[in-house]
Short mmCIF file of C-alpha atoms in Angstrom, two decimals:
data_model
loop_
_atom_site.label_atom_id
_atom_site.label_comp_id
_atom_site.label_asym_id
_atom_site.label_seq_id
_atom_site.Cartn_x
_atom_site.Cartn_y
_atom_site.Cartn_z
CA UNK A 606 -75.56 -41.24 9.62
CA UNK A 607 -73.21 -39.77 11.92
CA UNK A 608 -69.26 -39.59 11.14
CA UNK A 609 -66.49 -39.15 13.83
CA UNK A 610 -63.40 -37.35 12.92
CA UNK A 611 -63.41 -36.21 16.65
CA UNK A 612 -60.83 -33.46 15.97
CA UNK A 613 -61.06 -31.29 19.36
CA UNK A 614 -60.31 -27.78 19.08
CA UNK A 615 -60.87 -27.01 22.68
CA UNK A 616 -58.74 -24.24 23.94
CA UNK A 617 -55.47 -25.67 25.59
CA UNK A 618 -56.12 -29.10 24.34
CA UNK A 619 -54.18 -31.16 21.91
CA UNK A 620 -55.79 -32.84 18.91
CA UNK A 621 -57.86 -35.47 19.92
CA UNK A 622 -58.11 -37.97 17.27
CA UNK A 623 -60.44 -40.94 17.17
CA UNK A 624 -60.45 -42.13 13.56
CA UNK A 625 -63.34 -44.61 14.05
CA UNK A 626 -65.71 -44.22 10.99
CA UNK A 627 -68.81 -46.56 11.51
CA UNK A 628 -70.01 -48.13 8.19
CA UNK A 629 -73.51 -48.96 7.50
CA UNK A 630 -72.39 -52.46 6.40
CA UNK A 631 -74.73 -55.62 6.39
CA UNK A 632 -71.74 -58.05 6.38
CA UNK A 633 -70.28 -59.38 9.19
CA UNK A 634 -68.19 -57.34 11.69
CA UNK A 635 -64.40 -57.91 11.90
CA UNK A 636 -64.67 -59.46 15.43
CA UNK A 637 -67.14 -61.90 13.96
CA UNK A 638 -64.94 -62.85 11.19
CA UNK A 639 -61.51 -62.78 12.90
CA UNK A 640 -62.81 -64.23 15.96
CA UNK A 641 -64.26 -67.36 14.19
CA UNK A 642 -60.79 -67.87 12.43
CA UNK A 643 -58.86 -67.54 15.77
CA UNK A 644 -61.33 -69.82 17.60
CA UNK A 645 -61.02 -72.56 14.89
CA UNK A 646 -57.17 -72.20 14.57
CA UNK A 647 -56.41 -72.02 18.22
CA UNK A 648 -59.02 -74.56 19.51
CA UNK A 649 -58.26 -76.94 16.68
CA UNK A 650 -54.50 -76.85 17.43
CA UNK A 651 -55.19 -77.14 21.16
CA UNK A 652 -57.32 -80.47 20.47
CA UNK A 653 -54.81 -81.87 18.11
CA UNK A 654 -51.92 -81.26 20.49
CA UNK A 655 -53.92 -82.92 23.45
CA UNK A 656 -54.53 -86.00 21.30
CA UNK A 657 -50.99 -86.28 19.80
CA UNK A 658 -48.19 -84.56 21.77
CA UNK A 659 -49.51 -83.97 25.16
CA UNK A 660 -47.72 -83.52 27.58
CA UNK A 661 -44.68 -82.44 25.63
CA UNK A 662 -42.95 -79.42 26.95
CA UNK A 663 -40.23 -77.18 25.63
CA UNK A 664 -37.29 -76.14 27.43
CA UNK A 665 -38.19 -72.51 27.93
CA UNK A 666 -41.59 -73.14 29.01
CA UNK A 667 -40.33 -75.86 31.48
CA UNK A 668 -38.07 -73.28 32.81
CA UNK A 669 -40.77 -70.64 33.31
CA UNK A 670 -43.05 -73.11 34.88
CA UNK A 671 -40.56 -74.78 37.20
CA UNK A 672 -39.49 -71.20 38.46
CA UNK A 673 -43.00 -70.40 39.10
CA UNK A 674 -43.27 -73.61 41.33
CA UNK A 675 -39.92 -72.93 42.77
CA UNK A 676 -41.20 -69.61 44.01
CA UNK A 677 -43.89 -71.48 46.15
CA UNK A 678 -41.16 -73.46 47.49
CA UNK A 679 -39.12 -70.63 48.71
CA UNK A 680 -37.00 -69.98 45.75
CA UNK A 681 -36.34 -66.25 44.70
CA UNK A 682 -35.77 -65.44 41.08
CA UNK A 683 -32.38 -63.83 40.12
CA UNK A 684 -31.11 -65.12 43.60
CA UNK A 685 -31.75 -68.86 43.31
CA UNK A 686 -32.51 -68.84 39.60
CA UNK A 687 -30.30 -66.97 36.95
CA UNK A 688 -32.11 -65.58 34.05
CA UNK A 689 -32.35 -62.61 31.63
CA UNK A 690 -35.99 -62.41 31.47
CA UNK A 691 -37.91 -59.67 33.45
CA UNK A 692 -40.10 -61.07 36.50
CA UNK A 693 -43.86 -60.97 35.07
CA UNK A 694 -43.79 -64.43 33.65
CA UNK A 695 -42.37 -65.91 36.84
CA UNK A 696 -45.35 -64.31 38.71
CA UNK A 697 -47.80 -65.56 36.23
CA UNK A 698 -46.61 -69.20 36.51
CA UNK A 699 -46.46 -68.86 40.30
CA UNK A 700 -49.92 -67.95 40.37
CA UNK A 701 -50.58 -70.81 38.04
CA UNK A 702 -48.63 -73.25 40.23
CA UNK A 703 -50.62 -72.15 43.30
CA UNK A 704 -53.91 -73.11 41.43
CA UNK A 705 -52.41 -76.46 40.27
CA UNK A 706 -51.76 -77.41 43.89
CA UNK A 707 -48.20 -78.58 43.19
CA UNK A 708 -49.07 -81.12 40.40
CA UNK A 709 -46.73 -80.32 37.60
CA UNK A 710 -49.17 -82.08 34.90
CA UNK A 711 -51.85 -79.80 36.00
CA UNK A 712 -49.49 -76.85 36.09
CA UNK A 713 -48.46 -77.58 32.43
CA UNK A 714 -52.12 -77.99 31.47
CA UNK A 715 -52.99 -74.58 33.09
CA UNK A 716 -50.01 -72.82 31.50
CA UNK A 717 -50.70 -74.32 27.87
CA UNK A 718 -54.30 -73.11 28.21
CA UNK A 719 -53.54 -69.56 29.37
CA UNK A 720 -50.85 -69.11 26.76
CA UNK A 721 -53.21 -70.31 23.99
CA UNK A 722 -55.88 -67.82 25.17
CA UNK A 723 -53.22 -65.08 25.59
CA UNK A 724 -51.92 -65.74 21.99
CA UNK A 725 -55.32 -65.74 20.52
CA UNK A 726 -56.51 -62.71 22.36
CA UNK A 727 -53.32 -60.92 21.01
CA UNK A 728 -54.55 -61.42 17.50
CA UNK A 729 -57.88 -60.15 18.38
CA UNK A 730 -56.29 -56.98 20.10
CA UNK A 731 -54.30 -56.21 17.01
CA UNK A 732 -57.44 -56.43 15.05
CA UNK A 733 -59.23 -54.14 17.50
CA UNK A 734 -56.24 -51.56 17.37
CA UNK A 735 -56.56 -51.74 13.47
CA UNK A 736 -60.22 -51.05 13.58
CA UNK A 737 -59.94 -48.22 15.93
CA UNK A 738 -57.36 -46.74 13.62
CA UNK A 739 -58.99 -47.10 10.28
CA UNK A 740 -62.84 -47.75 11.15
CA UNK A 741 -62.82 -50.47 8.23
CA UNK A 742 -63.85 -54.06 8.85
CA UNK A 743 -61.72 -55.34 6.20
CA UNK A 744 -58.62 -53.64 7.52
CA UNK A 745 -59.25 -55.13 11.04
CA UNK A 746 -59.36 -58.50 9.48
CA UNK A 747 -56.22 -58.10 7.29
CA UNK A 748 -54.23 -57.00 10.60
CA UNK A 749 -55.40 -60.05 12.43
CA UNK A 750 -54.52 -62.48 9.56
CA UNK A 751 -51.28 -60.73 9.09
CA UNK A 752 -50.43 -61.97 12.78
CA UNK A 753 -51.31 -65.54 11.67
CA UNK A 754 -48.99 -65.57 8.73
CA UNK A 755 -46.21 -66.70 11.35
CA UNK A 756 -47.44 -70.01 12.49
CA UNK A 757 -45.21 -69.86 15.55
CA UNK A 758 -47.81 -67.54 17.16
CA UNK A 759 -50.35 -70.30 17.22
CA UNK A 760 -48.09 -73.41 17.47
CA UNK A 761 -45.64 -72.60 20.19
CA UNK A 762 -48.16 -71.53 22.85
CA UNK A 763 -49.20 -75.28 22.71
CA UNK A 764 -45.78 -76.00 24.59
CA UNK A 765 -46.29 -73.75 27.50
CA UNK A 766 -45.26 -70.20 28.84
CA UNK A 767 -42.91 -68.02 26.96
CA UNK A 768 -42.27 -64.39 27.86
CA UNK A 769 -42.88 -62.95 24.28
CA UNK A 770 -46.49 -64.02 24.18
CA UNK A 771 -47.33 -62.10 27.26
CA UNK A 772 -45.20 -59.04 26.26
CA UNK A 773 -47.31 -59.09 22.96
CA UNK A 774 -50.71 -59.40 24.96
CA UNK A 775 -50.03 -56.51 27.34
CA UNK A 776 -48.46 -54.29 24.68
CA UNK A 777 -51.26 -54.48 22.09
CA UNK A 778 -53.73 -54.15 25.09
CA UNK A 779 -51.91 -50.96 26.16
CA UNK A 780 -52.33 -49.55 22.57
CA UNK A 781 -56.01 -50.34 22.51
CA UNK A 782 -56.60 -48.81 25.93
CA UNK A 783 -54.81 -45.71 24.85
CA UNK A 784 -56.95 -45.46 21.77
CA UNK A 785 -59.85 -45.81 23.98
CA UNK A 786 -58.63 -42.99 26.35
CA UNK A 787 -57.92 -45.24 29.39
CA UNK A 788 -54.53 -43.73 30.05
CA UNK A 789 -53.71 -45.17 33.42
CA UNK A 790 -54.57 -48.73 32.43
CA UNK A 791 -52.68 -48.34 29.17
CA UNK A 792 -49.70 -47.28 31.28
CA UNK A 793 -49.99 -50.31 33.58
CA UNK A 794 -50.40 -52.63 30.39
CA UNK A 795 -47.25 -51.25 28.96
CA UNK A 796 -45.28 -51.69 32.26
CA UNK A 797 -46.51 -55.19 32.36
CA UNK A 798 -45.42 -55.71 28.79
CA UNK A 799 -42.13 -54.45 29.70
CA UNK A 800 -41.89 -56.65 32.63
CA UNK A 801 -42.64 -59.53 30.71
CA UNK A 802 -39.78 -59.07 27.77
CA UNK A 803 -37.41 -56.15 27.64
CA UNK A 804 -38.56 -55.15 24.09
CA UNK A 805 -42.13 -54.46 25.47
CA UNK A 806 -40.62 -51.25 27.14
CA UNK A 807 -41.34 -49.81 23.60
CA UNK A 808 -45.11 -49.46 24.42
CA UNK A 809 -44.41 -47.08 27.53
CA UNK A 810 -43.37 -44.18 25.64
CA UNK A 811 -45.83 -44.83 22.88
CA UNK A 812 -48.91 -44.87 25.11
CA UNK A 813 -47.57 -41.78 27.07
CA UNK A 814 -47.21 -39.81 23.78
CA UNK A 815 -50.65 -41.14 22.46
CA UNK A 816 -52.41 -40.02 25.81
CA UNK A 817 -50.78 -36.51 25.49
CA UNK A 818 -51.66 -36.33 21.93
CA UNK A 819 -55.18 -37.14 22.56
CA UNK A 820 -55.99 -35.15 25.63
CA UNK A 821 -53.06 -33.08 26.90
CA UNK A 822 -50.62 -33.49 29.74
CA UNK A 823 -53.13 -34.66 32.33
CA UNK A 824 -53.69 -37.87 30.37
CA UNK A 825 -49.73 -38.31 29.80
CA UNK A 826 -49.41 -38.06 33.66
CA UNK A 827 -52.13 -40.63 34.14
CA UNK A 828 -50.28 -43.07 31.81
CA UNK A 829 -46.91 -42.36 33.61
CA UNK A 830 -48.80 -43.13 36.83
CA UNK A 831 -50.16 -46.28 35.59
CA UNK A 832 -46.71 -47.44 34.63
CA UNK A 833 -45.23 -46.33 37.71
CA UNK A 834 -47.67 -48.26 40.10
CA UNK A 835 -46.78 -51.45 38.26
CA UNK A 836 -43.00 -50.79 38.20
CA UNK A 837 -43.04 -49.49 41.81
CA UNK A 838 -44.72 -52.82 42.98
CA UNK A 839 -42.16 -55.04 41.37
CA UNK A 840 -39.38 -52.77 42.68
CA UNK A 841 -40.62 -53.04 46.24
CA UNK A 842 -41.21 -56.95 46.02
CA UNK A 843 -37.60 -57.72 44.82
CA UNK A 844 -36.10 -54.95 47.09
CA UNK A 845 -37.71 -56.81 50.07
CA UNK A 846 -36.55 -60.18 48.86
CA UNK A 847 -32.92 -58.71 48.47
CA UNK A 848 -32.96 -59.42 44.62
CA UNK A 849 -33.46 -56.13 43.16
CA UNK A 850 -29.53 -55.42 42.27
CA UNK A 851 -29.44 -59.06 40.91
CA UNK A 852 -32.50 -58.68 38.74
CA UNK A 853 -31.34 -55.38 37.31
CA UNK A 854 -27.84 -56.99 36.46
CA UNK A 855 -29.44 -60.05 34.95
CA UNK A 856 -32.29 -58.39 32.94
CA UNK A 857 -30.66 -55.23 31.85
CA UNK A 858 -26.73 -55.41 31.89
CA UNK A 859 -26.49 -59.13 30.99
CA UNK A 860 -28.49 -59.04 27.84
CA UNK A 861 -26.63 -55.91 26.64
CA UNK A 862 -23.02 -57.60 27.45
CA UNK A 863 -23.62 -61.15 26.73
CA UNK A 864 -25.89 -61.05 23.75
CA UNK A 865 -25.26 -63.56 20.81
CA UNK A 866 -22.91 -62.38 18.15
CA UNK A 867 -24.59 -61.78 14.64
CA UNK A 868 -24.28 -60.04 11.33
CA UNK A 869 -26.90 -57.79 9.61
CA UNK A 870 -27.18 -60.17 6.72
CA UNK A 871 -27.91 -62.98 9.12
CA UNK A 872 -30.70 -61.20 10.73
CA UNK A 873 -32.15 -60.32 7.50
CA UNK A 874 -32.14 -63.86 6.38
CA UNK A 875 -33.73 -64.76 9.95
CA UNK A 876 -36.43 -62.29 9.38
CA UNK A 877 -37.35 -63.81 5.87
CA UNK A 878 -37.28 -67.18 7.35
CA UNK A 879 -39.61 -66.10 10.07
CA UNK A 880 -42.25 -64.68 7.62
CA UNK A 881 -41.64 -67.15 4.72
CA UNK A 882 -44.08 -66.26 1.87
CA UNK A 883 -45.79 -63.77 4.14
CA UNK A 884 -42.47 -61.47 3.54
CA UNK A 885 -44.54 -60.08 0.57
CA UNK A 886 -46.66 -58.25 3.28
CA UNK A 887 -43.60 -56.27 4.44
CA UNK A 888 -43.50 -53.72 1.78
CA UNK A 889 -47.36 -53.40 2.34
CA UNK A 890 -46.81 -52.54 6.00
CA UNK A 891 -43.89 -50.20 4.95
CA UNK A 892 -46.33 -48.44 2.71
CA UNK A 893 -48.90 -48.15 5.81
CA UNK A 894 -46.13 -46.68 7.94
CA UNK A 895 -45.10 -44.42 5.24
CA UNK A 896 -48.79 -43.04 4.72
CA UNK A 897 -49.15 -42.80 8.49
CA UNK A 898 -45.87 -40.78 8.67
CA UNK A 899 -46.67 -38.52 5.87
CA UNK A 900 -50.40 -37.98 5.69
CA UNK A 901 -51.64 -38.41 9.25
CA UNK A 902 -48.40 -38.14 11.38
CA UNK A 903 -50.24 -36.20 14.13
CA UNK A 904 -52.86 -38.96 14.76
CA UNK A 905 -50.67 -42.13 13.74
CA UNK A 906 -47.11 -41.13 14.46
CA UNK A 907 -47.00 -44.14 16.94
CA UNK A 908 -47.42 -46.57 14.09
CA UNK A 909 -44.20 -46.13 12.19
CA UNK A 910 -42.31 -44.96 15.32
CA UNK A 911 -43.06 -48.35 16.97
CA UNK A 912 -42.52 -50.25 13.79
CA UNK A 913 -39.11 -48.72 13.11
CA UNK A 914 -37.89 -49.08 16.78
CA UNK A 915 -38.96 -52.68 16.90
CA UNK A 916 -37.42 -53.12 13.49
CA UNK A 917 -34.16 -52.11 15.12
CA UNK A 918 -34.65 -54.30 17.76
CA UNK A 919 -35.02 -57.45 15.59
CA UNK A 920 -32.10 -56.32 13.35
CA UNK A 921 -29.72 -55.26 15.99
CA UNK A 922 -30.50 -56.31 19.38
CA UNK A 923 -32.29 -59.81 19.64
CA UNK A 924 -33.65 -62.24 17.21
CA UNK A 925 -33.07 -65.81 18.26
CA UNK A 926 -36.18 -67.19 17.06
CA UNK A 927 -39.73 -66.40 15.64
CA UNK A 928 -41.02 -65.46 19.06
CA UNK A 929 -38.41 -62.60 19.16
CA UNK A 930 -40.21 -60.98 16.09
CA UNK A 931 -43.80 -60.99 17.53
CA UNK A 932 -43.95 -57.34 18.74
CA UNK A 933 -42.50 -56.12 15.44
CA UNK A 934 -45.13 -58.38 13.79
CA UNK A 935 -47.93 -56.45 15.67
CA UNK A 936 -46.84 -53.22 14.08
CA UNK A 937 -46.38 -54.81 10.84
CA UNK A 938 -50.15 -55.86 10.88
CA UNK A 939 -51.27 -52.39 11.87
CA UNK A 940 -49.25 -51.10 8.88
CA UNK A 941 -50.98 -53.65 6.60
CA UNK A 942 -54.41 -52.50 8.13
CA UNK A 943 -53.57 -48.72 7.13
CA UNK A 944 -52.45 -49.70 3.72
CA UNK A 945 -55.70 -51.69 3.27
CA UNK A 946 -57.79 -48.69 4.34
CA UNK A 947 -55.88 -46.38 1.93
CA UNK A 948 -56.85 -49.06 -0.97
CA UNK A 949 -60.47 -48.89 0.16
CA UNK A 950 -60.65 -45.09 0.38
CA UNK A 951 -59.20 -44.52 -3.01
CA UNK A 952 -61.65 -47.16 -4.51
CA UNK A 953 -64.54 -45.40 -2.97
CA UNK A 954 -63.50 -41.84 -3.62
CA UNK A 955 -66.29 -39.43 -4.55
CA UNK A 956 -64.86 -38.66 -8.14
CA UNK A 957 -67.53 -40.60 -9.70
CA UNK A 958 -70.76 -40.72 -7.84
CA UNK A 959 -71.98 -43.92 -9.72
CA UNK A 960 -68.79 -45.80 -8.89
CA UNK A 961 -69.11 -44.59 -5.24
CA UNK A 962 -72.47 -45.85 -4.83
CA UNK A 963 -71.70 -49.20 -6.47
CA UNK A 964 -68.97 -49.76 -4.14
CA UNK A 965 -70.77 -48.74 -1.17
CA UNK A 966 -73.71 -50.99 -2.00
CA UNK A 967 -71.49 -53.99 -1.85
CA UNK A 968 -68.86 -53.00 0.78
CA UNK A 969 -68.43 -56.78 1.86
CA UNK A 970 -66.28 -57.34 -1.38
CA UNK A 971 -63.31 -56.01 0.45
CA UNK A 972 -63.80 -58.32 3.32
CA UNK A 973 -63.74 -61.14 0.89
CA UNK A 974 -60.58 -60.06 -0.99
CA UNK A 975 -58.77 -59.60 2.20
CA UNK A 976 -59.86 -63.07 3.40
CA UNK A 977 -58.85 -64.64 0.26
CA UNK A 978 -55.56 -63.21 -0.01
CA UNK A 979 -54.44 -63.21 3.70
CA UNK A 980 -56.07 -66.61 4.10
CA UNK A 981 -53.70 -67.97 1.44
CA UNK A 982 -50.88 -66.43 3.13
CA UNK A 983 -51.76 -68.05 6.36
CA UNK A 984 -52.02 -71.50 4.84
CA UNK A 985 -48.56 -70.83 2.90
CA UNK A 986 -47.16 -70.12 6.34
CA UNK A 987 -48.12 -73.62 7.42
CA UNK A 988 -46.49 -75.19 4.44
CA UNK A 989 -43.39 -73.03 4.90
CA UNK A 990 -42.97 -74.03 8.49
CA UNK A 991 -43.77 -77.63 8.12
CA UNK A 992 -41.99 -78.37 4.89
CA UNK A 993 -38.77 -77.74 3.09
CA UNK A 994 -39.49 -75.19 0.03
CA UNK A 995 -36.43 -74.74 -1.99
CA UNK A 996 -36.68 -71.02 -1.13
CA UNK A 997 -36.44 -71.89 2.65
CA UNK A 998 -33.56 -74.11 2.18
CA UNK A 999 -31.64 -71.45 0.13
CA UNK A 1000 -32.32 -68.81 2.81
CA UNK A 1001 -31.21 -71.35 5.57
CA UNK A 1002 -27.96 -71.89 3.80
CA UNK A 1003 -27.35 -68.19 3.21
CA UNK A 1004 -28.30 -67.58 6.96
CA UNK A 1005 -25.59 -70.11 8.08
CA UNK A 1006 -22.84 -68.73 5.75
CA UNK A 1007 -23.69 -65.15 7.29
CA UNK A 1008 -23.19 -66.35 10.88
CA UNK A 1009 -20.08 -64.65 12.55
CA UNK A 1010 -17.32 -67.42 13.54
CA UNK A 1011 -16.30 -65.85 16.75
CA UNK A 1012 -14.08 -67.37 19.20
CA UNK A 1013 -15.00 -70.49 21.30
CA UNK A 1014 -16.11 -69.87 24.82
CA UNK A 1015 -13.95 -71.38 27.62
CA UNK A 1016 -17.21 -72.51 29.27
CA UNK A 1017 -19.94 -74.58 27.72
CA UNK A 1018 -23.40 -75.94 28.89
CA UNK A 1019 -21.75 -79.37 29.13
CA UNK A 1020 -19.42 -78.15 32.00
CA UNK A 1021 -22.33 -77.92 34.49
CA UNK A 1022 -23.48 -81.15 36.05
CA UNK A 1023 -27.35 -80.55 36.08
CA UNK A 1024 -30.34 -82.46 34.66
CA UNK A 1025 -32.25 -81.54 31.70
CA UNK A 1026 -34.93 -78.66 32.13
CA UNK A 1027 -37.58 -81.28 31.51
CA UNK A 1028 -36.29 -83.70 34.23
CA UNK A 1029 -36.02 -80.53 36.62
CA UNK A 1030 -39.64 -79.79 35.69
CA UNK A 1031 -41.21 -83.06 36.02
CA UNK A 1032 -39.23 -84.25 38.96
CA UNK A 1033 -39.76 -81.09 40.94
CA UNK A 1034 -36.03 -80.73 41.56
CA UNK A 1035 -34.66 -77.77 43.45
CA UNK A 1036 -31.09 -77.49 42.09
CA UNK A 1037 -28.28 -76.73 44.31
CA UNK A 1038 -26.91 -73.97 41.75
CA UNK A 1039 -28.57 -70.82 40.34
CA UNK A 1040 -27.30 -71.65 36.89
CA UNK A 1041 -29.50 -74.65 35.74
CA UNK A 1042 -31.24 -73.31 32.73
CA UNK A 1043 -27.84 -72.91 30.98
CA UNK A 1044 -28.90 -70.70 28.13
CA UNK A 1045 -26.12 -69.40 25.88
CA UNK A 1046 -26.66 -65.95 27.13
CA UNK A 1047 -26.31 -67.34 30.67
CA UNK A 1048 -22.97 -69.24 29.54
CA UNK A 1049 -21.60 -66.23 27.81
CA UNK A 1050 -22.10 -64.27 30.90
CA UNK A 1051 -20.27 -66.69 32.98
CA UNK A 1052 -17.47 -66.75 30.64
CA UNK A 1053 -17.08 -63.05 30.53
CA UNK A 1054 -17.32 -62.14 34.26
CA UNK A 1055 -16.21 -63.48 37.62
CA UNK A 1056 -19.24 -65.85 37.77
CA UNK A 1057 -19.27 -69.71 38.12
CA UNK A 1058 -21.51 -72.31 36.99
CA UNK A 1059 -21.50 -73.85 40.45
CA UNK A 1060 -22.50 -70.67 42.17
CA UNK A 1061 -25.19 -71.51 44.78
CA UNK A 1062 -26.78 -67.88 44.61
CA UNK A 1063 -26.46 -65.32 41.86
CA UNK A 1064 -26.24 -62.30 44.17
CA UNK A 1065 -24.55 -58.97 43.45
CA UNK A 1066 -22.93 -57.38 40.49
CA UNK A 1067 -19.85 -58.93 38.69
CA UNK A 1068 -16.31 -57.33 39.74
CA UNK A 1069 -15.11 -58.20 36.36
CA UNK A 1070 -16.47 -58.07 32.73
CA UNK A 1071 -14.27 -59.24 29.86
CA UNK A 1072 -15.43 -57.75 26.73
CA UNK A 1073 -13.14 -59.88 24.60
#
């Protein structure tokens, strides 16, 4: 049996770590187990949605999908449409709109189908990353099931396109490609993650660092080149459309200036509400991060680094709902996988040869244990999400009490005379103003700057920013 520690000692090279340790297991692989669970969960949910809720569409998906259609009608994001999200989701929905032939019902069907596929693939990608890191089937399954502890991951894609799902997909794909020594593609995927949602920018330095650590400066430069190509294309497209400055203002400056007020206590309660009973996995993930940092920092530094950076994101930057925690959830899942691998390694240690052989003769027991524990947490997540347990009600009350009072804004969404986002979508309206989504970030931006709700085009930078 061949074991791969794959630690390169070539002159002039950095440590090249590929911690895959194939097992001679007769039980099903992680992909067969996790893939079956994902298929049943996502396909079953899709079928139930088609039978009971179709064609319900939420406000955010209606906005993304309408903007994609609007692009084909000559609309320019950030000029004719004000929004804080980066441009990749608009490009995706524009492509889907072209395939739909202008039929908004078909566009919604394509959008839901693609987003469900992207969310399901993201779970499998997290499992793959966990397997590449640990070489354990049970650890990979544990990582994938940890993702499913947050039900919004497989519920919200049924309502259409949301930026965070695409940022999650491209970001986890970037990690997997970096671990498979595909630095150019990893850099490109990381750039697509950042171009889907701002927090996805975390993956770019991670994959560059991983490429350097695994094969030196040439691979790091390849990763940078991959990210640069994608970024350069986006910049050129919007520069040609005269929308580069508005894009930077709306996607970089506005989120920093006009973000929602919060308190740290409120964010902590919000996170606990997102994870529900699955919050018991957070200490497990912290143990996995700590082990990676202390025992294998040279190979797994990116696990605790990504986890801590994205923890700061959800605590101090942006947490308006469960989707804002999805990128952090991926690193929580990888941390859980590292912890599971450590437990298996300890129990199968060589201190007692008979115990070692006994455990090796029945390696599938760990997959059974992981499936049982994580499966219960996934089911408990559904109960938490759909029901009203007393603990959930208590946390909701504490979250409301921790919300900052703040001063009332001089501008509100009701001040704009525009139809609902759903009406704009289904009736294929081309609004006369660029402010028609009317998110609270957008309204706060208008209140803090010289912008107006009736502006026809959202071009240029503000001449005034009132931070008070």
